[in-house]
Amino acid sequence: DVKVTQSSRYLVKRTGEKVFLECVQDMDHENMFWYRQDPGLGLRLIYFSYDVKMKEKGDIPEGYSVSREKKERFSLILESASTNQTSMYLCASSTIGYNYGYTFGSGTRLTVV
Amino acid sequence: KNQVEQSPQSLIILEGKNCTLQCNYTVSPFSNLRWYKQDTGRGPVSLTIMTFSENTKSNGRYTATLDADTKQSSLHITASQLSDSASYICVVSPDPDGKSTFGDGTTLTVKP
């Protein structure tokens, strides 16, 4: 069964901490994405990557950075966590082509206190 | 601006009843449209994927339709079960480069 695995289901961090969210996929997908999901705002794209060491800003990249050193792993970094970054974070991967679809991880519920 | 609008925002039905969720989009050009089911606190799971040449796709009790001319899609759920209680998200992609537009979702509650 193909999978996208996020390292933590729940995470509590303090304001100002550097936070790493890890995502690993086992499907050899080219594309990987990080979204955040907030009530009433739907899913918003933070960053995505088409290939190893490549990254593109999404709609809300401020306060975040990413790293993709290996094809299967895409990390989201909160340089200095703030309370407004409390959210559900979803990682997804996809292959390319007209009939592609996303496979999502189970999500990480991050609370910044 | 690419947009995906879903209706209704929320829906409550009795177990065993059918229901239809709507998705209207202004994404252009169009590559594919996907419906996802998201249980509370979990990541979305794909239900159906339709390209511009398809107008119906089924997955068990879930049937999605697509009218590319009017830019509308619907998700029909037959003989609903309590486990269908979830958020249903419509996602439209203009091209295969991965930049998709998400709807805000319809929250379905199935009551016994």
Short mmCIF file of N, CA and C in Angstrom, two decimals, chain A residues 22-61:
data_model
loop_
_atom_site.label_atom_id
_atom_site.label_comp_id
_atom_site.label_asym_id
_atom_site.label_seq_id
_atom_site.Cartn_x
_atom_site.Cartn_y
_atom_site.Cartn_z
N GLU A 22 8.57 16.58 9.05
CA GLU A 22 9.14 15.68 8.06
C GLU A 22 8.06 14.91 7.32
N CYS A 23 8.32 14.66 6.03
CA CYS A 23 7.38 13.92 5.20
C CYS A 23 8.18 12.99 4.29
N VAL A 24 7.76 11.73 4.26
CA VAL A 24 8.43 10.73 3.42
C VAL A 24 7.38 10.00 2.60
N GLN A 25 7.67 9.83 1.29
CA GLN A 25 6.77 9.05 0.42
C GLN A 25 7.53 7.89 -0.20
N ASP A 26 6.79 6.79 -0.40
CA ASP A 26 7.45 5.58 -0.92
C ASP A 26 6.99 5.23 -2.33
N MET A 27 6.49 6.22 -3.08
CA MET A 27 5.91 5.95 -4.39
C MET A 27 6.78 6.45 -5.54
N ASP A 28 7.97 6.95 -5.22
CA ASP A 28 8.87 7.49 -6.23
C ASP A 28 8.21 8.65 -7.00
N HIS A 29 7.38 9.41 -6.31
CA HIS A 29 6.71 10.54 -6.95
C HIS A 29 7.67 11.70 -7.14
N GLU A 30 7.47 12.41 -8.25
CA GLU A 30 8.32 13.56 -8.53
C GLU A 30 7.94 14.78 -7.67
N ASN A 31 6.64 15.00 -7.53
CA ASN A 31 6.16 16.23 -6.88
C ASN A 31 5.83 16.00 -5.42
N MET A 32 6.17 16.96 -4.59
CA MET A 32 5.77 16.93 -3.19
C MET A 32 5.33 18.32 -2.77
N PHE A 33 4.39 18.36 -1.82
CA PHE A 33 3.73 19.61 -1.45
C PHE A 33 3.58 19.71 0.06
N TRP A 34 3.55 20.92 0.56
CA TRP A 34 3.14 21.19 1.93
C TRP A 34 1.98 22.17 1.92
N TYR A 35 0.91 21.78 2.62
CA TYR A 35 -0.27 22.62 2.78
C TYR A 35 -0.52 22.85 4.27
N ARG A 36 -1.20 23.94 4.58
CA ARG A 36 -1.77 24.08 5.89
C ARG A 36 -3.28 24.22 5.74
N GLN A 37 -3.99 23.73 6.74
CA GLN A 37 -5.44 23.71 6.67
C GLN A 37 -6.00 24.34 7.93
N ASP A 38 -6.78 25.39 7.76
CA ASP A 38 -7.39 26.10 8.87
C ASP A 38 -8.89 26.19 8.65
N PRO A 39 -9.66 26.14 9.72
CA PRO A 39 -11.13 26.21 9.59
C PRO A 39 -11.56 27.44 8.80
N GLY A 40 -12.42 27.22 7.82
CA GLY A 40 -12.94 28.32 7.02
C GLY A 40 -12.03 28.81 5.92
N LEU A 41 -10.78 28.32 5.88
CA LEU A 41 -9.82 28.78 4.87
C LEU A 41 -9.41 27.68 3.91
N GLY A 42 -9.82 26.46 4.17
CA GLY A 42 -9.46 25.36 3.27
C GLY A 42 -7.98 25.05 3.31
N LEU A 43 -7.50 24.37 2.29
CA LEU A 43 -6.08 24.03 2.18
C LEU A 43 -5.36 25.14 1.43
N ARG A 44 -4.28 25.58 1.99
CA ARG A 44 -3.47 26.62 1.35
C ARG A 44 -2.05 26.10 1.14
N LEU A 45 -1.53 26.32 -0.07
CA LEU A 45 -0.24 25.79 -0.45
C LEU A 45 0.89 26.65 0.11
N ILE A 46 1.81 26.01 0.82
CA ILE A 46 2.95 26.72 1.41
C ILE A 46 4.14 26.67 0.45
N TYR A 47 4.58 25.47 0.12
CA TYR A 47 5.70 25.25 -0.80
C TYR A 47 5.45 23.96 -1.55
N PHE A 48 6.08 23.84 -2.71
CA PHE A 48 6.09 22.57 -3.40
C PHE A 48 7.42 22.36 -4.09
N SER A 49 7.63 21.12 -4.51
CA SER A 49 8.91 20.75 -5.10
C SER A 49 8.67 19.80 -6.26
N TYR A 50 9.29 20.08 -7.40
CA TYR A 50 9.18 19.22 -8.58
C TYR A 50 10.27 18.16 -8.63
N ASP A 51 11.32 18.38 -7.90
CA ASP A 51 12.44 17.45 -8.01
C ASP A 51 13.39 17.70 -6.85
N VAL A 52 14.34 16.81 -6.72
CA VAL A 52 15.32 16.96 -5.65
C VAL A 52 16.01 18.31 -5.75
N LYS A 53 16.15 18.97 -4.63
CA LYS A 53 16.82 20.26 -4.49
C LYS A 53 16.10 21.40 -5.20
N MET A 54 14.90 21.14 -5.70
CA MET A 54 14.10 22.19 -6.31
C MET A 54 12.92 22.53 -5.41
N LYS A 55 12.58 23.81 -5.34
CA LYS A 55 11.46 24.23 -4.52
C LYS A 55 10.83 25.47 -5.14
N GLU A 56 9.53 25.58 -4.94
CA GLU A 56 8.79 26.72 -5.44
C GLU A 56 7.87 27.23 -4.34
N LYS A 57 7.74 28.54 -4.23
CA LYS A 57 6.83 29.11 -3.25
C LYS A 57 5.39 28.88 -3.67
N GLY A 58 4.57 28.61 -2.69
CA GLY A 58 3.14 28.51 -2.91
C GLY A 58 2.46 29.83 -2.62
N ASP A 59 1.28 29.77 -2.06
CA ASP A 59 0.50 30.99 -1.81
C ASP A 59 0.86 31.68 -0.51
N ILE A 60 1.36 30.92 0.47
CA ILE A 60 1.63 31.51 1.79
C ILE A 60 3.00 31.05 2.33
N PRO A 61 4.10 31.38 1.66
CA PRO A 61 5.41 30.88 2.08
C PRO A 61 6.05 31.63 3.25
#
